[in-house]
Structure formats: C-alpha cells, structure tokens
Coordinates of N, CA and C in Angstrom, one line a residue:
S1 N 13.8 -75.0 -2.8 CA 14.7 -75.1 -4.0 C 14.2 -74.3 -5.1
I2 N 15.1 -74.3 -6.2 CA 14.7 -73.2 -7.1 C 13.7 -74.0 -8.0
F3 N 13.4 -75.4 -8.0 CA 12.5 -76.1 -8.7 C 11.1 -75.8 -8.0
Y4 N 11.1 -75.5 -6.7 CA 9.9 -75.6 -6.0 C 9.2 -74.1 -6.1
F5 N 10.1 -72.8 -6.2 CA 9.8 -71.5 -6.6 C 9.4 -71.3 -8.1
A6 N 10.0 -72.1 -8.8 CA 9.6 -72.2 -10.2 C 7.9 -72.6 -10.4
F7 N 8.1 -73.8 -9.4 CA 6.5 -74.4 -9.6 C 5.5 -73.3 -8.7
Q8 N 5.8 -72.8 -7.8 CA 5.0 -71.7 -7.1 C 4.6 -70.4 -8.1
Y9 N 5.7 -70.0 -8.6 CA 5.6 -68.8 -9.8 C 4.6 -69.5 -10.9
K10 N 4.8 -70.5 -11.5 CA 3.9 -70.7 -12.4 C 2.5 -71.1 -12.1
M11 N 2.3 -71.7 -10.9 CA 0.9 -71.6 -10.3 C 0.4 -70.5 -9.9
I12 N 0.8 -69.5 -9.4 CA 0.2 -68.3 -9.2 C 0.1 -67.6 -10.4
Y13 N 1.0 -67.6 -11.3 CA 0.6 -67.0 -12.8 C -0.7 -67.6 -13.6
N14 N -0.8 -68.9 -13.4 CA -1.8 -69.3 -14.0 C -2.9 -69.1 -13.4
I15 N -3.1 -69.1 -12.0 CA -4.3 -68.7 -11.4 C -4.8 -67.2 -11.7
F16 N -3.9 -66.3 -11.5 CA -4.2 -64.9 -11.4 C -4.3 -64.4 -13.2
T17 N -4.1 -65.0 -14.2 CA -4.3 -64.8 -15.7 C -5.5 -65.6 -16.2
M18 N -6.2 -66.7 -15.5 CA -7.4 -67.4 -16.0 C -8.6 -66.5 -15.9
K19 N -9.4 -66.7 -16.7 CA -10.7 -66.0 -16.7 C -11.7 -66.9 -16.0
R20 N -12.8 -66.2 -15.4 CA -13.7 -66.6 -14.8 C -14.3 -68.0 -15.5
G21 N -14.3 -69.1 -14.3 CA -14.9 -70.2 -14.9 C -14.0 -71.1 -15.6
D22 N -12.6 -70.5 -15.6 CA -11.5 -71.3 -16.3 C -11.3 -72.8 -15.1
F23 N -11.1 -73.7 -16.0 CA -10.6 -75.1 -15.1 C -9.2 -74.8 -14.5
L24 N -9.2 -75.5 -13.1 CA -7.8 -75.6 -12.3 C -8.2 -76.7 -11.3
K25 N -6.9 -77.2 -10.7 CA -7.2 -78.3 -9.8 C -6.0 -77.9 -8.8
L26 N -6.7 -77.4 -7.5 CA -5.8 -76.9 -6.7 C -6.3 -77.4 -5.2
S27 N -5.5 -78.1 -4.4 CA -5.8 -78.3 -3.0 C -6.1 -77.0 -2.2
I28 N -6.8 -77.5 -1.1 CA -7.5 -76.4 -0.3 C -5.8 -75.5 0.2
K29 N -4.9 -76.2 0.3 CA -3.6 -75.5 1.1 C -3.0 -74.8 -0.2
E30 N -3.0 -75.2 -1.3 CA -2.2 -74.5 -2.5 C -3.1 -73.3 -2.6
Y31 N -4.4 -73.3 -2.9 CA -5.4 -72.2 -2.9 C -5.0 -71.1 -1.9
M32 N -4.9 -71.8 -0.7 CA -4.8 -70.4 0.4 C -3.4 -69.9 0.1
L33 N -2.4 -70.6 -0.4 CA -1.1 -69.8 -0.3 C -1.2 -69.1 -1.7
T34 N -1.8 -69.4 -2.6 CA -1.6 -68.7 -4.1 C -2.7 -67.3 -3.7
K35 N -4.0 -67.5 -3.2 CA -4.7 -66.4 -3.0 C -4.4 -65.7 -1.8
N36 N -3.8 -66.3 -1.0 CA -3.3 -65.6 0.4 C -4.7 -64.9 1.3
V37 N -5.5 -66.4 1.2 CA -6.7 -66.3 2.0 C -6.8 -67.4 3.3
S38 N -7.5 -67.3 4.1 CA -7.9 -68.4 5.1 C -8.4 -69.5 4.8
R39 N -8.3 -70.5 5.4 CA -9.2 -71.8 5.2 C -10.6 -71.3 5.4
R40 N -11.0 -70.5 6.4 CA -12.4 -70.4 6.8 C -13.0 -69.7 5.5
T41 N -12.1 -68.6 4.8 CA -12.6 -68.0 3.8 C -12.9 -68.8 2.4
I42 N -12.0 -69.8 2.1 CA -12.2 -70.7 1.2 C -13.7 -71.4 1.5
Y43 N -13.7 -71.9 2.7 CA -15.2 -72.6 3.0 C -16.3 -71.8 2.5
N44 N -16.0 -70.5 3.2 CA -17.4 -69.6 3.0 C -17.5 -69.4 1.5
R45 N -16.5 -69.2 0.5 CA -16.7 -69.2 -0.8 C -17.2 -70.3 -1.3
I46 N -16.9 -71.6 -0.8 CA -17.5 -72.9 -1.4 C -18.9 -72.9 -1.1
E47 N -19.2 -72.4 0.1 CA -20.7 -72.4 0.6 C -21.6 -71.5 -0.5
K48 N -20.8 -70.4 -0.7 CA -21.6 -69.7 -1.6 C -21.5 -69.9 -3.0
G49 N -21.1 -70.9 -3.4 CA -21.0 -71.5 -4.8 C -20.0 -70.6 -5.5
Q50 N -19.2 -70.0 -5.1 CA -17.9 -69.3 -5.8 C -17.0 -70.0 -6.1
L51 N -16.6 -71.3 -5.5 CA -15.6 -72.3 -5.8 C -16.4 -73.6 -6.2
T52 N -15.9 -74.1 -7.0 CA -16.3 -75.4 -7.4 C -15.3 -76.6 -7.0
T53 N -15.6 -77.7 -6.5 CA -14.7 -78.7 -5.8 C -15.1 -80.1 -6.4
I54 N -14.1 -80.7 -6.2 CA -14.1 -82.0 -6.4 C -13.5 -83.0 -5.6
K55 N -13.9 -84.2 -4.9 CA -12.9 -84.9 -4.0 C -12.3 -85.9 -4.9
D56 N -10.9 -86.2 -4.6 CA -10.1 -87.3 -5.0 C -9.5 -87.8 -3.8
G57 N -10.1 -89.0 -3.6 CA -9.7 -89.8 -2.2 C -9.9 -89.0 -1.1
N58 N -9.1 -88.6 -0.4 CA -9.3 -88.2 0.9 C -9.3 -86.4 0.7
K59 N -8.8 -86.0 -0.3 CA -8.4 -84.6 -0.4 C -9.6 -83.8 -1.5
I60 N -9.8 -82.8 -1.0 CA -10.5 -81.8 -1.6 C -9.9 -80.9 -2.6
Y61 N -10.2 -81.0 -3.9 CA -9.6 -80.1 -4.9 C -10.4 -78.9 -5.3
I62 N -10.2 -77.8 -5.5 CA -10.8 -76.7 -6.2 C -10.7 -76.8 -7.7
T63 N -11.6 -76.6 -8.4 CA -11.4 -76.9 -9.9 C -12.1 -75.7 -10.7
A64 N -12.5 -74.7 -10.1 CA -13.2 -73.7 -10.9 C -13.6 -72.4 -9.7
E65 N -13.3 -71.3 -10.4 CA -13.8 -70.0 -9.7 C -15.0 -69.5 -10.4
N66 N -16.0 -69.0 -9.7 CA -17.1 -68.3 -10.1 C -17.4 -67.6 -9.2
M67 N -16.4 -66.2 -9.5 CA -16.7 -65.3 -8.5 C -17.7 -64.2 -9.0
D68 N -18.6 -63.6 -8.2 CA -19.5 -62.7 -8.5 C -18.7 -61.5 -8.8
V69 N -19.1 -60.8 -9.8 CA -18.6 -59.4 -10.0 C -18.5 -58.4 -8.7
N70 N -19.5 -58.6 -7.8 CA -19.4 -57.6 -6.7 C -18.5 -57.8 -5.7
Y71 N -17.9 -59.4 -5.9 CA -17.0 -59.6 -4.9 C -15.6 -59.1 -5.0
Q72 N -15.4 -58.4 -6.4 CA -14.1 -58.1 -6.4 C -14.2 -56.5 -5.7
V73 N -15.2 -56.0 -5.4 CA -15.3 -54.9 -4.5 C -14.4 -54.9 -3.2
K74 N -13.6 -54.2 -3.0 CA -12.8 -54.4 -1.6 C -13.4 -53.2 -0.6
A75 N -13.4 -53.3 0.6 CA -13.6 -52.7 1.6 C -12.4 -52.0 2.3
S76 N -12.1 -50.7 2.3 CA -10.9 -50.2 2.6 C -10.9 -50.3 4.2
A77 N -9.6 -50.4 4.6 CA -9.2 -50.5 6.3 C -10.1 -49.4 6.8
S78 N -10.1 -48.2 6.4 CA -10.7 -47.1 6.9 C -12.2 -47.1 6.7
E79 N -12.9 -48.0 5.7 CA -14.2 -47.9 5.8 C -14.7 -49.3 7.0
I80 N -13.8 -50.1 7.1 CA -14.1 -51.2 8.0 C -14.0 -50.8 9.6
K81 N -12.9 -49.9 9.8 CA -13.0 -49.1 10.9 C -14.2 -48.3 11.4
K82 N -14.7 -47.3 10.4 CA -15.9 -46.5 10.4 C -17.1 -47.4 11.0
I83 N -17.2 -48.7 10.3 CA -18.3 -49.5 10.4 C -18.2 -50.1 11.8
T84 N -16.9 -50.4 12.3 CA -16.9 -50.6 13.7 C -17.1 -49.8 14.8
E85 N -16.6 -48.4 14.7 CA -16.7 -47.5 15.7 C -18.2 -46.9 15.5
N86 N -19.0 -47.2 14.4 CA -20.5 -46.9 14.4 C -21.4 -47.9 15.5
T87 N -20.9 -48.9 15.1 CA -21.7 -50.3 15.7 C -21.4 -50.1 17.4
N88 N -20.1 -49.7 17.6 CA -19.7 -49.6 19.0 C -20.4 -48.5 19.6
K89 N -20.4 -47.7 19.0 CA -21.1 -46.1 19.4 C -22.9 -46.6 19.8
I90 N -23.6 -47.1 18.9 CA -24.6 -47.7 19.0 C -25.1 -48.7 19.9
S91 N -24.0 -49.6 20.2 CA -24.2 -50.6 21.4 C -23.8 -50.1 22.6
K92 N -22.9 -49.0 22.9 CA -22.9 -48.1 24.2 C -24.3 -47.3 24.4
L93 N -24.9 -46.9 23.4 CA -26.4 -46.2 23.4 C -27.3 -47.2 24.2
H94 N -27.3 -48.2 23.5 CA -28.3 -49.2 23.8 C -28.1 -49.7 25.3
N95 N -26.6 -50.1 25.7 CA -26.3 -50.2 27.0 C -26.9 -49.3 28.0
K96 N -26.8 -47.8 27.9 CA -27.5 -46.9 28.9 C -28.8 -47.1 29.0
L97 N -29.4 -47.5 27.7 CA -31.0 -47.5 27.9 C -31.5 -48.9 28.6
E98 N -30.6 -49.8 28.4 CA -30.9 -51.4 28.9 C -30.5 -51.3 30.5
E99 N -29.7 -50.4 30.9 CA -29.3 -50.1 32.2 C -30.3 -49.2 33.0
F100 N -31.3 -48.6 32.2 CA -32.0 -48.0 33.1 C -32.9 -48.9 34.0
D101 N -33.2 -48.3 35.0 CA -34.0 -48.8 36.3 C -35.5 -49.0 36.1
Y102 N -35.8 -49.7 34.9 CA -37.4 -50.1 35.0 C -38.2 -50.6 35.9
N103 N -37.2 -51.6 36.9 CA -38.1 -52.1 38.1 C -38.3 -51.0 38.9
F104 N -37.5 -50.0 39.2 CA -37.8 -49.2 40.0 C -38.9 -48.3 39.6
L105 N -38.9 -47.9 38.3 CA -39.9 -47.1 37.9 C -41.2 -47.8 37.8
R106 N -41.4 -49.0 37.8 CA -42.6 -49.8 37.8 C -43.1 -49.9 39.4
E107 N -42.1 -50.1 40.4 CA -42.2 -50.0 41.9 C -42.9 -48.7 42.2
R108 N -42.3 -47.7 41.7 CA -42.7 -46.2 41.9 C -44.2 -45.9 41.4
L109 N -44.5 -46.6 40.1 CA -46.1 -46.4 39.8 C -46.7 -47.0 40.5
S110 N -46.5 -48.2 41.1 CA -47.6 -49.0 42.1 C -47.4 -48.1 43.5
S111 N -46.4 -47.8 44.1 CA -46.3 -46.9 45.3 C -47.2 -45.6 45.2
I112 N -47.1 -45.0 43.8 CA -48.3 -43.9 43.9 C -49.4 -44.1 43.6
E113 N -49.6 -45.4 43.1 CA -51.1 -46.0 43.0 C -51.6 -46.2 44.3
K114 N -50.9 -46.8 45.0 CA -51.6 -47.2 46.7 C -51.6 -46.0 47.1
S115 N -50.7 -44.9 47.2 CA -51.0 -43.6 47.8 C -52.1 -42.9 47.4
S116 N -52.3 -42.7 46.2 CA -53.5 -42.1 45.5 C -54.8 -42.7 46.1
I117 N -54.8 -44.1 46.1 CA -56.1 -44.9 46.6 C -56.6 -44.7 47.9
T118 N -55.2 -44.3 49.0 CA -55.5 -44.0 50.3 C -55.9 -42.5 50.4
Q119 N -55.6 -41.5 49.5 CA -56.0 -40.3 49.6 C -57.1 -40.1 49.1
L120 N -57.7 -41.0 48.3 CA -59.0 -40.9 47.5 C -60.2 -41.5 48.2
N121 N -59.7 -42.5 49.1 CA -60.8 -42.9 50.2 C -60.8 -41.7 51.3
G122 N -60.3 -40.8 51.5 CA -60.3 -39.8 52.5 C -61.0 -38.5 52.0
L123 N -61.2 -38.8 50.7 CA -61.9 -37.3 50.0 C -63.4 -37.2 50.2
N124 N -63.7 -36.2 50.4 CA -65.4 -36.0 50.4 C -65.9 -35.5 49.2
I125 N -67.0 -35.3 48.8 CA -67.8 -35.0 47.7 C -67.6 -33.6 47.2
F126 N -67.1 -32.7 48.0 CA -66.7 -31.2 48.1 C -65.3 -30.9 47.8
S127 N -64.6 -31.7 48.2 CA -63.0 -31.6 48.0 C -62.3 -31.6 46.5
N128 N -61.7 -30.2 46.4 CA -61.3 -30.1 45.1 C -59.7 -30.7 45.2
N129 N -59.1 -31.2 46.1 CA -57.8 -31.5 46.1 C -57.5 -32.7 45.6
F130 N -58.2 -33.5 44.7 CA -58.1 -34.7 44.1 C -57.3 -34.3 42.9
T131 N -57.8 -33.6 42.1 CA -57.2 -33.5 40.8 C -56.2 -32.5 41.1
A132 N -55.7 -31.7 42.0 CA -54.5 -31.0 42.4 C -53.5 -32.1 42.4
T133 N -53.8 -32.9 43.5 CA -53.0 -34.0 44.1 C -52.5 -35.0 43.2
T134 N -53.6 -35.3 42.3 CA -53.4 -36.3 41.0 C -52.2 -35.7 40.1
N135 N -52.6 -34.3 39.5 CA -51.5 -33.9 38.9 C -50.3 -33.6 39.3
S136 N -50.1 -33.2 40.4 CA -48.9 -32.9 41.1 C -48.2 -34.2 41.2
T137 N -48.6 -35.2 41.5 CA -48.0 -36.6 42.0 C -47.3 -37.1 40.7
F138 N -48.3 -36.9 39.6 CA -47.9 -37.7 38.3 C -46.8 -36.7 37.5
K139 N -46.7 -35.4 37.5 CA -46.0 -34.3 37.0 C -44.9 -35.0 36.5
N140 N -43.7 -35.1 37.4 CA -42.5 -35.3 37.3 C -42.3 -36.5 36.9
L141 N -43.1 -37.5 37.2 CA -43.1 -39.1 36.5 C -43.0 -39.0 35.0
Y142 N -44.3 -38.4 34.7 CA -44.8 -38.0 33.4 C -43.8 -37.4 32.4
E143 N -43.3 -36.4 33.0 CA -42.3 -35.6 32.0 C -40.8 -36.4 32.2
S144 N -40.6 -37.4 33.1 CA -39.3 -38.2 33.0 C -39.6 -39.1 32.1
L145 N -40.7 -40.0 31.8 CA -41.3 -40.8 30.9 C -41.0 -39.9 29.4
E146 N -41.7 -39.1 29.5 CA -41.9 -38.5 28.4 C -40.4 -38.1 27.6
K147 N -39.5 -37.5 28.3 CA -38.4 -37.2 27.9 C -37.7 -38.4 27.5
L148 N -37.5 -39.6 28.4 CA -37.2 -40.9 27.9 C -37.6 -41.4 26.7
I149 N -38.6 -41.2 26.3 CA -39.5 -41.7 25.2 C -39.0 -40.8 24.1
N150 N -39.1 -39.7 24.3 CA -38.8 -38.6 23.0 C -37.2 -38.8 22.7
N151 N -36.2 -39.0 23.8 CA -35.1 -39.2 23.3 C -34.6 -40.5 22.6
S152 N -35.3 -41.5 23.4 CA -35.1 -42.8 22.7 C -35.7 -43.0 21.5
S153 N -36.9 -42.1 20.9 CA -37.2 -42.5 19.7 C -36.3 -41.5 18.7
E154 N -35.8 -40.6 19.0 CA -34.6 -40.0 18.4 C -33.7 -41.0 18.0
K155 N -33.1 -41.1 19.1 CA -32.1 -42.6 18.7 C -32.4 -43.4 18.1
E156 N -33.5 -44.0 18.0 CA -33.9 -45.2 17.4 C -33.9 -44.9 16.0
A157 N -34.6 -43.6 15.6 CA -34.3 -43.1 14.3 C -33.0 -43.2 13.7
Q158 N -32.0 -42.6 14.6 CA -30.6 -42.3 14.1 C -30.1 -43.9 14.0
H159 N -30.2 -44.6 15.0 CA -29.8 -46.2 14.9 C -30.3 -46.7 13.7
S160 N -31.6 -46.5 13.2 CA -32.2 -47.4 12.1 C -31.4 -46.8 10.8
A161 N -31.2 -45.4 10.9 CA -30.7 -44.9 9.5 C -28.9 -45.4 9.4
S162 N -28.5 -45.5 10.7 CA -26.8 -45.9 10.6 C -26.9 -47.2 10.3
I163 N -27.8 -48.1 10.6 CA -27.8 -49.7 10.5 C -28.3 -49.9 9.0
T164 N -29.1 -49.1 8.6 CA -29.5 -49.2 7.0 C -28.2 -49.1 6.2
E165 N -27.4 -48.0 6.6 CA -26.5 -47.6 5.7 C -25.2 -48.6 6.0
L166 N -25.0 -49.2 7.2 CA -23.9 -50.0 7.5 C -24.3 -51.3 6.6
L167 N -25.6 -51.9 6.7 CA -25.8 -53.1 6.0 C -25.6 -52.9 4.4
K168 N -26.1 -51.8 4.0 CA -26.0 -51.4 2.3 C -24.1 -51.5 2.4
I169 N -23.3 -51.1 3.0 CA -21.9 -51.2 2.9 C -21.6 -52.9 3.2
I170 N -22.2 -53.6 4.1 CA -21.8 -54.7 4.2 C -22.2 -55.8 3.2
D171 N -23.2 -55.3 2.3 CA -23.8 -56.0 1.3 C -22.5 -56.1 0.1
K172 N -21.8 -54.8 0.0 CA -21.3 -54.6 -1.1 C -19.7 -55.1 -0.9
K173 N -19.5 -55.3 0.4 CA -17.7 -55.5 0.7 C -17.7 -57.1 1.0
L174 N -18.1 -57.6 0.1 CA -17.8 -59.0 0.0 C -16.3 -59.7 0.0
E175 N -15.5 -58.8 -0.4 CA -13.9 -59.0 -0.3 C -13.4 -59.2 1.3
C176 N -14.1 -58.6 2.1 CA -14.0 -58.8 3.6 C -14.8 -59.6 4.3
L177 N -15.2 -60.8 3.9 CA -16.2 -61.4 4.0 C -16.4 -61.8 5.7
E178 N -15.2 -62.2 6.0 CA -15.1 -62.6 7.5 C -15.3 -61.6 8.5
K179 N -14.7 -60.2 8.3 CA -15.0 -59.1 9.4 C -16.4 -58.6 9.0
I180 N -16.9 -58.6 7.8 CA -18.2 -58.2 7.4 C -19.2 -59.0 8.2
Q181 N -19.1 -60.3 8.2 CA -19.9 -61.3 8.8 C -20.2 -61.0 10.3
Y182 N -19.0 -60.7 10.9 CA -18.8 -60.5 12.3 C -19.7 -59.3 12.6
L183 N -19.5 -57.9 11.7 CA -20.3 -56.7 11.8 C -21.9 -56.8 11.8
K184 N -22.0 -57.6 10.8 CA -23.4 -57.8 10.4 C -24.3 -58.7 11.4
E185 N -23.5 -59.6 12.0 CA -24.1 -60.3 13.5 C -24.3 -59.2 14.6
K186 N -23.3 -58.1 14.7 CA -23.3 -57.2 15.7 C -24.5 -56.2 15.6
V187 N -24.5 -56.0 14.3 CA -25.8 -55.1 13.9 C -27.0 -55.6 14.2
E188 N -27.4 -56.9 14.0 CA -28.4 -57.5 14.3 C -28.9 -57.9 15.8
T189 N -27.7 -57.8 16.4 CA -28.0 -58.0 17.9 C -28.3 -56.7 18.5
L190 N -27.6 -55.7 17.8 CA -28.1 -54.3 18.1 C -29.6 -54.0 17.9
E191 N -30.2 -54.5 16.7 CA -31.4 -54.2 16.3 C -32.4 -54.9 17.6
T192 N -31.8 -56.4 17.8 CA -32.8 -57.1 18.9 C -32.8 -56.4 20.1
S193 N -31.7 -55.7 20.5 CA -31.5 -54.9 21.8 C -32.5 -53.6 21.4
Q194 N -32.5 -53.1 20.7 CA -33.3 -52.0 20.3 C -34.8 -52.1 20.4
N195 N -35.2 -53.5 20.1 CA -36.8 -54.0 19.9 C -37.0 -54.3 21.5
N196 N -36.1 -54.7 22.2 CA -36.3 -54.9 23.6 C -36.4 -53.7 24.5
I197 N -35.7 -52.9 24.1 CA -35.7 -51.3 24.8 C -37.3 -50.8 24.7
S198 N -37.6 -50.8 23.3 CA -38.9 -50.1 22.8 C -40.1 -50.9 23.3
N199 N -39.8 -52.4 23.6 CA -41.1 -53.0 24.1 C -40.8 -52.6 25.8
K200 N -39.9 -52.5 26.5 CA -39.8 -51.9 27.8 C -40.7 -50.6 28.1
I201 N -40.4 -49.8 27.2 CA -41.0 -48.4 27.3 C -42.3 -48.5 26.9
D202 N -42.9 -49.3 25.9 CA -44.4 -49.6 25.7 C -44.9 -50.0 26.9
T203 N -44.5 -51.0 27.7 CA -45.1 -51.7 28.7 C -45.3 -50.7 29.8
L204 N -44.3 -49.6 30.2 CA -44.5 -48.5 31.2 C -45.5 -47.6 30.7
L205 N -45.7 -47.3 29.3 CA -46.7 -46.3 28.8 C -48.0 -46.8 29.3
N206 N -48.3 -48.1 28.7 CA -49.5 -49.0 28.9 C -49.8 -49.0 30.4
K207 N -48.8 -49.1 31.3 CA -49.2 -49.3 32.8 C -49.6 -47.7 33.2
F208 N -49.0 -46.7 32.7 CA -49.1 -45.3 33.3 C -50.7 -45.1 32.5
D209 N -50.8 -45.6 31.5 CA -52.3 -45.0 31.2 C -53.4 -45.7 31.8
E210 N -53.3 -47.1 31.8 CA -54.3 -47.9 32.7 C -54.4 -47.1 34.1
F211 N -53.3 -46.9 34.8 CA -53.5 -46.2 36.0 C -54.2 -45.0 35.8
T212 N -53.7 -44.0 35.0 CA -54.5 -42.6 34.8 C -55.8 -42.9 34.7
E213 N -56.4 -43.9 33.6 CA -57.7 -44.2 33.4 C -58.3 -44.5 34.6
K214 N -57.9 -45.5 35.3 CA -58.4 -46.1 36.6 C -58.7 -44.9 37.6
Q215 N -57.8 -43.9 37.7 CA -57.9 -42.6 38.5 C -59.2 -41.9 38.1
E216 N -59.0 -41.7 36.9 CA -60.1 -40.6 36.3 C -61.6 -41.6 36.5
R217 N -61.6 -42.7 36.4 CA -63.1 -43.3 36.7 C -63.4 -43.4 38.2
K218 N -62.2 -43.6 39.2 CA -62.8 -43.3 40.5 C -63.0 -41.9 40.9
K219 N -62.5 -40.8 40.4 CA -62.9 -39.6 40.5 C -64.0 -39.2 39.8
I220 N -64.7 -39.7 38.7 CA -65.9 -39.5 38.4 C -66.9 -40.3 39.3
G221 N -66.6 -41.4 39.8 CA -67.3 -42.2 40.8 C -67.9 -41.6 42.0
I222 N -66.8 -40.5 42.7 CA -66.9 -39.8 43.7 C -67.9 -38.8 43.5
F223 N -67.9 -38.0 42.5 CA -68.6 -37.0 42.0 C -70.1 -37.2 41.9
K224 N -70.2 -38.8 41.5 CA -71.9 -39.0 41.4 C -72.4 -39.2 42.6
K225 N -71.7 -39.9 43.5 CA -72.3 -39.9 44.7 C -73.2 -38.9 45.3

C-alpha cells in the first residue's frame, strides 16, 4: 500500500542521511532491506563491532552503526575477478607440483643406491671405474632435481609476491567481505600447499646428500685398503 512505501522511503532516507554513530532501531530484516545486504553480512559486521545491537524480547535490533572509514572502500568487480584468476592460476601450479611422482623418485634413489653398493663390492683397489660410474649414474637424476628445485624456487618467489599483493587488496576491500573472506582462505590454503611442496623437495635433497656422502666414504675406504 501507499503507507507501506511511505514508511520504507522514510526509513531508507533516515538511515542513509544519519551520521556515524547515530541512533537507530531496526530489526535484522529491516536492515537487510534498507542496506541491501545479506543476513550473513550483517552478522559479520556485528562480530567486527561495526554494528551495535540490543535484544528486545526474542528479536535483535540494530541500534547504531560504527563503520570503519576503510569499510567504505569498495572492490570493483574487475578487481575481484583478477584476484580470483590469480588464485586459480597459483592453485593449478601447486597441483602440478603436488602431482609430481615423489614416491617414484625416492624408489629410484634406493634402487641406484643398491646398484652402486653391488658395483662397489666388485671393484678392486686399482679400479678407476667407481667415480665415472657414480657420476654417470647420478648426473641425470641430479639435473632433474636441480631443475625442479630451481623452477620451484622461482615459482615460489612469484607466488609469494602475488599472495602479498592479494592480501593487501583483501585487507582494503572490506565492503566485499564475503567474497574476500573466501579468497583469503583460498590464499592461506595455497600457502600451506606451497610449504608442503617445499618440505617434499627438502626431504629428497637431504636423502640425495646423505647417499652421496655415504658413497664418498665408501670410496675413500676402498682406496685406504
């Protein structure tokens, strides 16, 4: 009816013309309609202390707005799209690293170690084949590991820079709180994934170093006999 629309107009006018901290009393539903926000957004604002509430019977009423100045900064649709695209790209890169067959590489290291031990037992004190055999055996494996590590290091540096920039944008764009919160959680997941990949690479490098040192000690032991 005309009275309902008049009431709505007056309520909207009062809200949008009031100053920060001014008193009001609106139900959750009324605030949703006038501010055109979701119920979850309202609860998020209440948790952040941006809205003051009172309870009257079984209903909760919003009595004051204490919006931070930065909260008025809006993230454009293009910025949100860019953030989403960047996080998706980072996620795909991490998936490729996660899918790398680390178990096969570990098994290959063990296989080479057993093979080298067998060859070592068959060497005599005057044999010069040990060094050549060891270098040839590990050359391709070492180059593969080195390439993987270098590429990962470069990607990690790029990801870290991207993540830092994304988090800066996220901190400023509080108006798009729900979308930003989702993206922030996604970035944190990517950081965890990045750490897992780094740990796997470190484990492989340590195993490779231990094996190389072990072979060197055995070689020295042979020539001392």
